[in-house]
Short mmCIF file of N, CA, C and O in Angstrom, two decimals:
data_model
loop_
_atom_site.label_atom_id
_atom_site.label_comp_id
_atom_site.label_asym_id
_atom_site.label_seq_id
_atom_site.Cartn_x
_atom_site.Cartn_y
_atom_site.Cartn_z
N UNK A 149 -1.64 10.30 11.47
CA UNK A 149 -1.49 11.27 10.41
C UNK A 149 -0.84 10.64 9.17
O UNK A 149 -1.39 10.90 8.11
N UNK A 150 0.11 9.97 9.14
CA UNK A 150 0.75 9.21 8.62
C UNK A 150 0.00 8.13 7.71
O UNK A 150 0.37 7.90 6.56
N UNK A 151 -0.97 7.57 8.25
CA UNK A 151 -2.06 6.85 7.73
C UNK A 151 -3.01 7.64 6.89
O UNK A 151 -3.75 6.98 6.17
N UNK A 152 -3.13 8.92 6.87
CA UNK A 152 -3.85 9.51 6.59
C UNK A 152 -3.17 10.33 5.49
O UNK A 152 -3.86 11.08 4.81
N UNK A 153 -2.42 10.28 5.37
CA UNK A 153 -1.73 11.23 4.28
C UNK A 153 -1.25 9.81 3.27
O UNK A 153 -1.17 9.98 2.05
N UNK A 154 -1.01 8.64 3.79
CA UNK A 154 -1.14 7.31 2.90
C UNK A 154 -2.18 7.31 1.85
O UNK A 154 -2.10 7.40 0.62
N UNK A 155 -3.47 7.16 2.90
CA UNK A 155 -4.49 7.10 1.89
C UNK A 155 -4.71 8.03 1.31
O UNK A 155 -5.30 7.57 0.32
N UNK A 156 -4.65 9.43 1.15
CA UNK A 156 -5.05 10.23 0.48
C UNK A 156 -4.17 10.06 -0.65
O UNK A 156 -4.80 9.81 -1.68
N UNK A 157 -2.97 10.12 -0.79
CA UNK A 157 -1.90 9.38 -2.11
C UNK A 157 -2.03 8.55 -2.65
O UNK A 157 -1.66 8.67 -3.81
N UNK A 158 -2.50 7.44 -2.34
CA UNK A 158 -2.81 6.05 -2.79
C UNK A 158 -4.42 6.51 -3.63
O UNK A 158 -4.66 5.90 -4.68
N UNK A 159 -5.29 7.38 -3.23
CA UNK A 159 -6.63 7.73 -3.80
C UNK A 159 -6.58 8.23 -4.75
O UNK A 159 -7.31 7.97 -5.70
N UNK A 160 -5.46 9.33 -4.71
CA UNK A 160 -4.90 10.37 -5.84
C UNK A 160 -4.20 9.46 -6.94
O UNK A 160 -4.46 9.70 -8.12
N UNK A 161 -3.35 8.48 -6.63
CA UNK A 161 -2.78 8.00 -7.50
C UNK A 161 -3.76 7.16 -8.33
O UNK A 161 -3.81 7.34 -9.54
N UNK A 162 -4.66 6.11 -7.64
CA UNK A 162 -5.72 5.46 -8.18
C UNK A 162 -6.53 6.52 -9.19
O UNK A 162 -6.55 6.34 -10.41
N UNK A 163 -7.01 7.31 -8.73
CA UNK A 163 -7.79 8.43 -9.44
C UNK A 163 -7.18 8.88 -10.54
O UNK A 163 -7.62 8.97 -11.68
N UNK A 164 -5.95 9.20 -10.04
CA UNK A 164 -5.26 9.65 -11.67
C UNK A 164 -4.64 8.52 -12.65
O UNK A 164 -4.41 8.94 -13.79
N UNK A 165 -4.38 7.43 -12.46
CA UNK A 165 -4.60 6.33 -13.42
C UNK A 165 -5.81 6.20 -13.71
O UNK A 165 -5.79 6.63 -14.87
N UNK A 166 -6.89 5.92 -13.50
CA UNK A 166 -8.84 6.06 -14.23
C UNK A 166 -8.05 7.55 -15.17
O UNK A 166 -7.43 7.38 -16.23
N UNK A 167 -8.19 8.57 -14.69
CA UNK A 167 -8.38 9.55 -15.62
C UNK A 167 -7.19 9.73 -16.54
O UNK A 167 -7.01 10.74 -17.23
N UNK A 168 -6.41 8.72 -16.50
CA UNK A 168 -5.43 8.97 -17.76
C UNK A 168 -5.57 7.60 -18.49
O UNK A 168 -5.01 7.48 -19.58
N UNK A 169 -6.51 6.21 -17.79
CA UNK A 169 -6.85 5.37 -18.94
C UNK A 169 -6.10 4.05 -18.72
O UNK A 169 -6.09 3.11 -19.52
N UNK A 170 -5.34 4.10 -17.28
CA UNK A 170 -4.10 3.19 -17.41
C UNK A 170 -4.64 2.32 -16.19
O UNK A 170 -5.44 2.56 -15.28
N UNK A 171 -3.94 1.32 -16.53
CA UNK A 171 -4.51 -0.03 -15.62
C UNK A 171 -5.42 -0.36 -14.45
O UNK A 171 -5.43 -1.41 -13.80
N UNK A 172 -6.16 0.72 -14.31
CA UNK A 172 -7.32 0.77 -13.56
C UNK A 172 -8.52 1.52 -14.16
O UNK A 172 -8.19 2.26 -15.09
N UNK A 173 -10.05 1.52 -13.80
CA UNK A 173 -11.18 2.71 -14.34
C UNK A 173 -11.97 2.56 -13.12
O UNK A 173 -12.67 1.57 -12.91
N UNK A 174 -11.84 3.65 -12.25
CA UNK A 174 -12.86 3.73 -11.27
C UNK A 174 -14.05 5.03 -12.06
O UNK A 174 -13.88 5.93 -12.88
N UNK A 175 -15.37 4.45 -11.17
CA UNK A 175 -16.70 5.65 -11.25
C UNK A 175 -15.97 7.11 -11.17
O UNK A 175 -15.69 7.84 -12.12
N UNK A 176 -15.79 7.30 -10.04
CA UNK A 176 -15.45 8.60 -9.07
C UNK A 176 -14.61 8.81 -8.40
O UNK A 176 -13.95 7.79 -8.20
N UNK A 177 -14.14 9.91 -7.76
CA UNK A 177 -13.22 9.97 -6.48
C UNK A 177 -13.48 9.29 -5.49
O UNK A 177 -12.65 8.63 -4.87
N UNK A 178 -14.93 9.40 -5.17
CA UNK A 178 -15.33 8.75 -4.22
C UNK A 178 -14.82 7.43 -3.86
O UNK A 178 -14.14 6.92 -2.97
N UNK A 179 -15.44 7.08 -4.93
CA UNK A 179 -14.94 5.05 -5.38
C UNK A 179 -13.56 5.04 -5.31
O UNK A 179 -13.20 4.20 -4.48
N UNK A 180 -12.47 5.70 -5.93
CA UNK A 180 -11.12 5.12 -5.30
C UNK A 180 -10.78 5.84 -3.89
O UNK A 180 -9.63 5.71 -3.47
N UNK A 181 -11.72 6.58 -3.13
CA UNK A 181 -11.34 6.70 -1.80
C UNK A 181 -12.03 5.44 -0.88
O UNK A 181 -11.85 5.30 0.33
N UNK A 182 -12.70 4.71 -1.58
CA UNK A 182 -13.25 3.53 -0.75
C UNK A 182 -12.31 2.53 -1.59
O UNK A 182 -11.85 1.73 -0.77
N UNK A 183 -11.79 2.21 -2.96
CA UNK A 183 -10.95 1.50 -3.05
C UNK A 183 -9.15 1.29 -2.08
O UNK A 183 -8.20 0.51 -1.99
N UNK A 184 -9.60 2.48 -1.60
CA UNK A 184 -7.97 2.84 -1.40
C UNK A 184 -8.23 2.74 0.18
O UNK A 184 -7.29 2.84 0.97
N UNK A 185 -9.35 2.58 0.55
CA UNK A 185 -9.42 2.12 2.05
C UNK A 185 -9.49 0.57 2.56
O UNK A 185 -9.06 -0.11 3.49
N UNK A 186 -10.34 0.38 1.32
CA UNK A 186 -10.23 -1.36 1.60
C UNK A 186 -8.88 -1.82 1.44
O UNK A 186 -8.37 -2.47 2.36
N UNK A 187 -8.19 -1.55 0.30
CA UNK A 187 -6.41 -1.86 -0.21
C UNK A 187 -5.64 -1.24 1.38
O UNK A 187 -4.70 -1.93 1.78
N UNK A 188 -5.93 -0.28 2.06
CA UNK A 188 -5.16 -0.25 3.14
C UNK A 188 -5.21 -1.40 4.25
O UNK A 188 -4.21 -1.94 4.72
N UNK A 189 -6.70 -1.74 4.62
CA UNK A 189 -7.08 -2.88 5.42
C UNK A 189 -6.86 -3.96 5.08
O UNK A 189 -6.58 -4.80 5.94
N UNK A 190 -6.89 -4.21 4.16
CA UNK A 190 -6.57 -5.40 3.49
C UNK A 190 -4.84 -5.76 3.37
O UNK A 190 -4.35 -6.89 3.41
N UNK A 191 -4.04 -4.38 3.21
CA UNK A 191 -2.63 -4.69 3.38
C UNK A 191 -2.44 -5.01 4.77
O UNK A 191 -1.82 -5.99 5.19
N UNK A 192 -2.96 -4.21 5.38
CA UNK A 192 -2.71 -4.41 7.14
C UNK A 192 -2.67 -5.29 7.39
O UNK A 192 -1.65 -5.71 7.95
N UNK A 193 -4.05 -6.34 7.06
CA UNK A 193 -3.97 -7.81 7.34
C UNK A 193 -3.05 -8.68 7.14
O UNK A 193 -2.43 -9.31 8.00
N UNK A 194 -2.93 -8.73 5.94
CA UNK A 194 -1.96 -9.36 4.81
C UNK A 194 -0.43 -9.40 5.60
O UNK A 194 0.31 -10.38 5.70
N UNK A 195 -0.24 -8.11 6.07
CA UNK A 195 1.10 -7.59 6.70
C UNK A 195 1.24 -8.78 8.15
O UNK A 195 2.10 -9.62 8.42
N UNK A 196 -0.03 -8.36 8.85
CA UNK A 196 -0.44 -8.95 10.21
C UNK A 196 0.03 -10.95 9.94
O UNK A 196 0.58 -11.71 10.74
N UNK A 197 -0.36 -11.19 8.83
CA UNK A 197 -0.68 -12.59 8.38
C UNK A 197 1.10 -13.16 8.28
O UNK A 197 1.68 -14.18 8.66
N UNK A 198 1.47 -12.07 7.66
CA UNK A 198 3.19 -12.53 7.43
C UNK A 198 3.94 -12.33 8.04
O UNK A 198 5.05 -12.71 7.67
N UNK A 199 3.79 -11.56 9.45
CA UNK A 199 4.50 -11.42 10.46
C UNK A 199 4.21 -12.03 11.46
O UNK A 199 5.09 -12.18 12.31
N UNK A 200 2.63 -12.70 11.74
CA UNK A 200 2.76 -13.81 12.56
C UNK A 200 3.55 -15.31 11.74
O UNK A 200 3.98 -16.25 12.41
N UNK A 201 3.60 -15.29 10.78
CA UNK A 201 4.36 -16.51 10.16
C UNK A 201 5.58 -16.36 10.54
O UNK A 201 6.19 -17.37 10.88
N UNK A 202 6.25 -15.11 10.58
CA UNK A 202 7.66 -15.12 10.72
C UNK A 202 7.78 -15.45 11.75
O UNK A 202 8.66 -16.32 11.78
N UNK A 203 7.14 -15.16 13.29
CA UNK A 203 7.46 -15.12 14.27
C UNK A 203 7.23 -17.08 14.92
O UNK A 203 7.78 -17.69 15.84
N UNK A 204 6.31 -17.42 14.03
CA UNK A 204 6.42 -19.04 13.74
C UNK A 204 7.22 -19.74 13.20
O UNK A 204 6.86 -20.91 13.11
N UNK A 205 8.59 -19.40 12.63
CA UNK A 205 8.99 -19.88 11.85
C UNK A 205 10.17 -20.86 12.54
O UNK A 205 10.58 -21.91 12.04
N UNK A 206 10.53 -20.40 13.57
CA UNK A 206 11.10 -21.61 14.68
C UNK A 206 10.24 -23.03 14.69
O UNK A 206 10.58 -24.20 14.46
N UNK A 207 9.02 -22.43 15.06
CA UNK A 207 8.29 -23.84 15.13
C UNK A 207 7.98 -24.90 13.73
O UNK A 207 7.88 -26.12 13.61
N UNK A 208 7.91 -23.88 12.88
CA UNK A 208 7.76 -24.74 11.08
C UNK A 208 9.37 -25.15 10.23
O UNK A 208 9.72 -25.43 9.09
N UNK A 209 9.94 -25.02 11.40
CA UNK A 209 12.02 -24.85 10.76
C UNK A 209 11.90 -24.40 9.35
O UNK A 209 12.23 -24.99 8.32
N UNK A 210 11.31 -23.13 9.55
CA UNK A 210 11.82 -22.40 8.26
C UNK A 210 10.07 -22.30 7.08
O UNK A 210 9.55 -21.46 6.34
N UNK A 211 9.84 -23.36 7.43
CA UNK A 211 8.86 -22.96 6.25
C UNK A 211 7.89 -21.57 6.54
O UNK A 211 7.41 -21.08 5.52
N UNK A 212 7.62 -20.99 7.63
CA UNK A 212 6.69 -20.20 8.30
C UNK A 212 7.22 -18.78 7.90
O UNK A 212 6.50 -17.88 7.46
N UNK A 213 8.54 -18.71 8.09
CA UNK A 213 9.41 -17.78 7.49
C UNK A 213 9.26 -17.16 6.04
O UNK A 213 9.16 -16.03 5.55
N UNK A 214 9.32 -18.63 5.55
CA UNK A 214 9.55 -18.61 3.77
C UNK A 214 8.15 -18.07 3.35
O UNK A 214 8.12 -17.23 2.45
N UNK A 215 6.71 -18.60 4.07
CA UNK A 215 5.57 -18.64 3.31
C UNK A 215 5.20 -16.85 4.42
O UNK A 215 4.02 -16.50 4.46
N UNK A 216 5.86 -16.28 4.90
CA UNK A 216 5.55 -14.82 5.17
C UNK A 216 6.35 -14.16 4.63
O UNK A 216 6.00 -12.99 4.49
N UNK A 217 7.53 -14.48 4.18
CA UNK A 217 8.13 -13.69 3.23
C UNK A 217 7.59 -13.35 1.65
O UNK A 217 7.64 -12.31 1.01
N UNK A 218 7.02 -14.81 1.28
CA UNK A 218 6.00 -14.41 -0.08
C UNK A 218 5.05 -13.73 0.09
O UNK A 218 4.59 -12.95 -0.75
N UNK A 219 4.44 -14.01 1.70
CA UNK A 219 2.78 -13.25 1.75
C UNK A 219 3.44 -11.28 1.72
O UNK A 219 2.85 -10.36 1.17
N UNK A 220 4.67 -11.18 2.43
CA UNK A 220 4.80 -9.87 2.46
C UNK A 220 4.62 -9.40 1.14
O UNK A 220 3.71 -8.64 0.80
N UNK A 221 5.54 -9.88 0.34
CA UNK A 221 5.89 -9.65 -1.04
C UNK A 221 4.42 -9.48 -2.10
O UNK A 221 4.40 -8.57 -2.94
N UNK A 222 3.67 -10.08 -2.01
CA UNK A 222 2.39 -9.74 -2.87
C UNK A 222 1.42 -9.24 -1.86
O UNK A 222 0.20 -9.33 -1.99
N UNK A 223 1.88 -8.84 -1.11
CA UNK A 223 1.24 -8.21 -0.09
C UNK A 223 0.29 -7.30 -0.78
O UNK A 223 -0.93 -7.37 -0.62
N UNK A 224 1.07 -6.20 -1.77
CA UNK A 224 0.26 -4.82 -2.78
C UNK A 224 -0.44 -5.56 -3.38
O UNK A 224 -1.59 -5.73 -2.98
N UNK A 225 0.05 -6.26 -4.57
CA UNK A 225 -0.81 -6.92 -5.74
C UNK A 225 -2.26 -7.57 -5.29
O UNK A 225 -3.33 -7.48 -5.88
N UNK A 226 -1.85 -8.46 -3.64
CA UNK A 226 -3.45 -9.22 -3.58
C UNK A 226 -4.21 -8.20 -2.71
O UNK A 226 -5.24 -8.73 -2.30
N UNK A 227 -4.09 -6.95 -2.30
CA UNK A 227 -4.27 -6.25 -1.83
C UNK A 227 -5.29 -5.65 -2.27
O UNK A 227 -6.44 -5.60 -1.83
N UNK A 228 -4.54 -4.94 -3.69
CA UNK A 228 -5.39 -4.21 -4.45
C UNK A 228 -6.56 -5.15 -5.23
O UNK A 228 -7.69 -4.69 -5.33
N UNK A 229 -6.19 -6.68 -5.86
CA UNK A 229 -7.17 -7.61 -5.99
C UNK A 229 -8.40 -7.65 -5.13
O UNK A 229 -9.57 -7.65 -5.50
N UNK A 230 -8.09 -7.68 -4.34
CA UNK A 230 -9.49 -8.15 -3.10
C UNK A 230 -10.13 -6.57 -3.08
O UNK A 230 -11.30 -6.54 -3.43
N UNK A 231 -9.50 -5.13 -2.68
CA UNK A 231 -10.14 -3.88 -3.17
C UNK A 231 -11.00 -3.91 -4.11
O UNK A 231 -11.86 -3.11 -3.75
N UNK A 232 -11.20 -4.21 -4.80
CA UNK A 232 -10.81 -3.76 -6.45
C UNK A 232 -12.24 -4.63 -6.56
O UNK A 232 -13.30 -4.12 -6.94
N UNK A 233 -12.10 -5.82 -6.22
CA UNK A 233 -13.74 -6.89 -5.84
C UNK A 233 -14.67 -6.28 -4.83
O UNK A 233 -15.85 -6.61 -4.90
N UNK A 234 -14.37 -5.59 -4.07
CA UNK A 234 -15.24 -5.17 -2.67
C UNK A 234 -15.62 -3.80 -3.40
O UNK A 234 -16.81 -3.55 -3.58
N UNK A 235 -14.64 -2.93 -3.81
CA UNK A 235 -15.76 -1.77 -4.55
C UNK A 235 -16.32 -1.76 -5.42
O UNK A 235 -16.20 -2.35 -6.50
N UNK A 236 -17.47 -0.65 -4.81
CA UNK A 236 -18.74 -0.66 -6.31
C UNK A 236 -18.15 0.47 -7.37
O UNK A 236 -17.91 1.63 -7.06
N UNK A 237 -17.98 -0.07 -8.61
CA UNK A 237 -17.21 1.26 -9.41
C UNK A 237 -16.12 0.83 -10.03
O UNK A 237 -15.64 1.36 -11.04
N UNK A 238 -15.61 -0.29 -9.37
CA UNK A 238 -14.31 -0.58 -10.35
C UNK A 238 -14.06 -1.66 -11.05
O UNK A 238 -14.40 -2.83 -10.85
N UNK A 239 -13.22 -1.04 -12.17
CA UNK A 239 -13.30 -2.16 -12.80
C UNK A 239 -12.30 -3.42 -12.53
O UNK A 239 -11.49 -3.28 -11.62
N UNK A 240 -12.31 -4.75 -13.33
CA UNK A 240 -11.81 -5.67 -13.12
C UNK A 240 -10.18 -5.81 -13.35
O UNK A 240 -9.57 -5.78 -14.42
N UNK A 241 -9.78 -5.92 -12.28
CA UNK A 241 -8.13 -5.93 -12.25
C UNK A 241 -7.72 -7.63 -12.33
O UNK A 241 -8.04 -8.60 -11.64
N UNK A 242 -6.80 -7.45 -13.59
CA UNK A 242 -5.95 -9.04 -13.33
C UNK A 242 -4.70 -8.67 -11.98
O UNK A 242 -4.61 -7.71 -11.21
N UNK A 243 -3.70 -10.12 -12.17
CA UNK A 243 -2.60 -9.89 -11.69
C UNK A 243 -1.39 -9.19 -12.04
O UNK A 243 -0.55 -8.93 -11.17
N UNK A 244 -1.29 -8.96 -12.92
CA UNK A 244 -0.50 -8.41 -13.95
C UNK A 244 -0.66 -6.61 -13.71
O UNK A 244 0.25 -5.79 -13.66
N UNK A 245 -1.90 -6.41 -13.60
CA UNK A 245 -2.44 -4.81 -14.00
C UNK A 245 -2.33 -4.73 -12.38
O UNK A 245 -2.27 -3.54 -12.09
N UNK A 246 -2.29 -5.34 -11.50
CA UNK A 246 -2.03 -5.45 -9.43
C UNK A 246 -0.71 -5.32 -9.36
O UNK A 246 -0.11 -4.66 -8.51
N UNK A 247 -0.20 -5.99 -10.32
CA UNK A 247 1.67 -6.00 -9.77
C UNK A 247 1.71 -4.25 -10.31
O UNK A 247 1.82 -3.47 -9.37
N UNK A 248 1.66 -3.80 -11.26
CA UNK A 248 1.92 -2.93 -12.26
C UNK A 248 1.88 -1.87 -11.31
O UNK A 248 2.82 -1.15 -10.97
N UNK A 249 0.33 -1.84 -10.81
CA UNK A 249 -0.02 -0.47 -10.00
C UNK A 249 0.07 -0.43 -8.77
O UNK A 249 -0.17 0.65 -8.25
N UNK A 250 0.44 -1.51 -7.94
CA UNK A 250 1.42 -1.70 -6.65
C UNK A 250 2.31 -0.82 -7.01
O UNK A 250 2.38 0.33 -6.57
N UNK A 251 3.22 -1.45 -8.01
CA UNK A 251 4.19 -0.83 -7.76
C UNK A 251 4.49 0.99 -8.42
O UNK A 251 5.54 1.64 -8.46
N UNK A 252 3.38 1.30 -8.75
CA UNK A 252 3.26 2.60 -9.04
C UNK A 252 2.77 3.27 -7.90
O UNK A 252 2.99 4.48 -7.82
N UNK A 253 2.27 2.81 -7.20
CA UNK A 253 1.32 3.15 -5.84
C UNK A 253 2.93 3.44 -4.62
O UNK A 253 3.18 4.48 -4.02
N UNK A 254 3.86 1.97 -4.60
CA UNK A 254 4.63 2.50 -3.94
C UNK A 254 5.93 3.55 -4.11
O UNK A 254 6.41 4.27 -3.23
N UNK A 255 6.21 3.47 -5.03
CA UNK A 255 7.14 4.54 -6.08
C UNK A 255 6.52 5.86 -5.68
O UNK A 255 7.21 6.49 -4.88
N UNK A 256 5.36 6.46 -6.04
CA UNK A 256 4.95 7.73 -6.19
C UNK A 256 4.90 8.00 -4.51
O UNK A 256 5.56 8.96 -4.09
N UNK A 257 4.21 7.26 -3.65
CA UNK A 257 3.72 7.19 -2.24
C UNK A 257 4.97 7.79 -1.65
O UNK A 257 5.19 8.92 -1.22
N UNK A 258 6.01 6.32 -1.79
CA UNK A 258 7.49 6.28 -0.81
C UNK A 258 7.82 7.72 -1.08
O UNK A 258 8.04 8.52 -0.17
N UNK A 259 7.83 8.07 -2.54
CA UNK A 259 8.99 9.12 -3.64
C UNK A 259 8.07 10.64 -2.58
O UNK A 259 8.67 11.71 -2.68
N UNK A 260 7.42 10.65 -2.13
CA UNK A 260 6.01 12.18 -1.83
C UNK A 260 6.80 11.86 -0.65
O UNK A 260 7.92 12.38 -0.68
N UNK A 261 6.46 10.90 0.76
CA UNK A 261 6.66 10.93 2.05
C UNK A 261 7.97 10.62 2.44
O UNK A 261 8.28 10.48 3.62
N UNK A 262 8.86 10.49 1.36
CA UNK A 262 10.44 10.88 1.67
C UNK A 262 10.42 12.10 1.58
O UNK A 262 10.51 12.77 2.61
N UNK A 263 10.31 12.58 0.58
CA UNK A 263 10.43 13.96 -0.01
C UNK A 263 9.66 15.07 1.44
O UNK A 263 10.24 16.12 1.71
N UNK A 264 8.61 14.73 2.07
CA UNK A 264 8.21 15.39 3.02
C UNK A 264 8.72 15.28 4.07
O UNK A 264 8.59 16.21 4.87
N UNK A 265 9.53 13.99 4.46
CA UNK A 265 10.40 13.56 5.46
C UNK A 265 11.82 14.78 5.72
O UNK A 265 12.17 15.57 6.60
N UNK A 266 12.15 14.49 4.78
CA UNK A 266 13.36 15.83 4.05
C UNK A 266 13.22 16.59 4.73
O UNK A 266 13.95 16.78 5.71
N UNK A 267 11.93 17.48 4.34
CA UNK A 267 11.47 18.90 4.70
C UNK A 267 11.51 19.09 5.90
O UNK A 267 11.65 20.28 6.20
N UNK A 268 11.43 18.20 6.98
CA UNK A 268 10.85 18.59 8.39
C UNK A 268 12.74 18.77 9.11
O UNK A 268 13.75 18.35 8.56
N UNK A 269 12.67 19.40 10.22
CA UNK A 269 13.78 19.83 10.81
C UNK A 269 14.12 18.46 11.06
O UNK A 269 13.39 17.50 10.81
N UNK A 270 15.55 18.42 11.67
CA UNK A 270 15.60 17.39 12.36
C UNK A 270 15.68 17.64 13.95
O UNK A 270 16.15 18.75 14.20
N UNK A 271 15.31 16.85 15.15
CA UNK A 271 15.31 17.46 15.87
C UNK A 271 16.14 16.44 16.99
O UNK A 271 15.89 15.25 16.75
N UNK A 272 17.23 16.66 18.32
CA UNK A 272 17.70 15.61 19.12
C UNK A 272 18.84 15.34 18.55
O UNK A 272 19.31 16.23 17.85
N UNK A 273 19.68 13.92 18.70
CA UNK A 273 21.14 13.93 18.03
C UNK A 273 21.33 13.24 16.88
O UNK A 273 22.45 12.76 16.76
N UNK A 274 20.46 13.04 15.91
CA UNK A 274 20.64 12.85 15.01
C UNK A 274 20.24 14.37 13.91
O UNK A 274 20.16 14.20 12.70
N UNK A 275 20.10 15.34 14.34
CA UNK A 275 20.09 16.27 13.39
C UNK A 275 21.72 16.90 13.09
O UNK A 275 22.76 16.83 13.73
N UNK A 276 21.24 17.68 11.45
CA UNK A 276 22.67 17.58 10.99
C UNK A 276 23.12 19.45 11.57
O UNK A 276 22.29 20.35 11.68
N UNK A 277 24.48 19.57 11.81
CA UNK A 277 25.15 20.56 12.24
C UNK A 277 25.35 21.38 10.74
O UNK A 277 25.97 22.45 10.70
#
């Protein structure tokens, strides 16, 4: 569910940058609901890629560590790059306009599924008296 309420935010947000003109122009809804699926798979990987490095990083004394800590880190930006090439509809994103809307993507995303986090009871011993 969780995954699923991701992408639908991440589509919305894509969508409403095209229709206000700002560092992205997709066709349709459609098109940033297939942009915003590839950018999920594509983070997954990306994620997958830098956490087997970490878990190598005994064996590389450190470098395996270091080079999954960068892969985490542009994890969004090359994310949305490689999206952004695989759909039909959108237009051409630099690095610059990837960092930008990463980080608008996670701001609005985090800022919604805290905010819904909030809402729900708490339940067991960490709820508040």
């Amino acid at each position: 569910m969780h995954f699923l309420i991701s992408w639908l935010i991440t589509t919305l947000i894509i969508y409403g940058c095209s229709e206000l003109g700002i560092l992205i122009k997709v066709a349709s809804f459609s098109t940033a609901m297939q942009m915003s699926f590839f950018f999920a798979l594509f983070y997954i990987l990306l994620r997958f890629i830098a956490i087997v490095f970490k878990m190598t990083s005994c064996l590389t004394l450190g470098i395996g560590y270091l080079l999954g800590v960068v892969i985490q880190l542009l994890a969004y930006p090359l994310a949305i790059l490689n999206a952004a090439e695989r759909s039909y509809g959108v237009s051409r994103v630099n690095f610059g306009q990837a960092i930008l809307l990463s980080l608008l993507i996670v701001g609005l995303r985090d800022y919604v599924i805290l905010k819904e986090d909030r809402r729900r009871p708490r339940r067991g011993w960490n709820r508040v008296i």
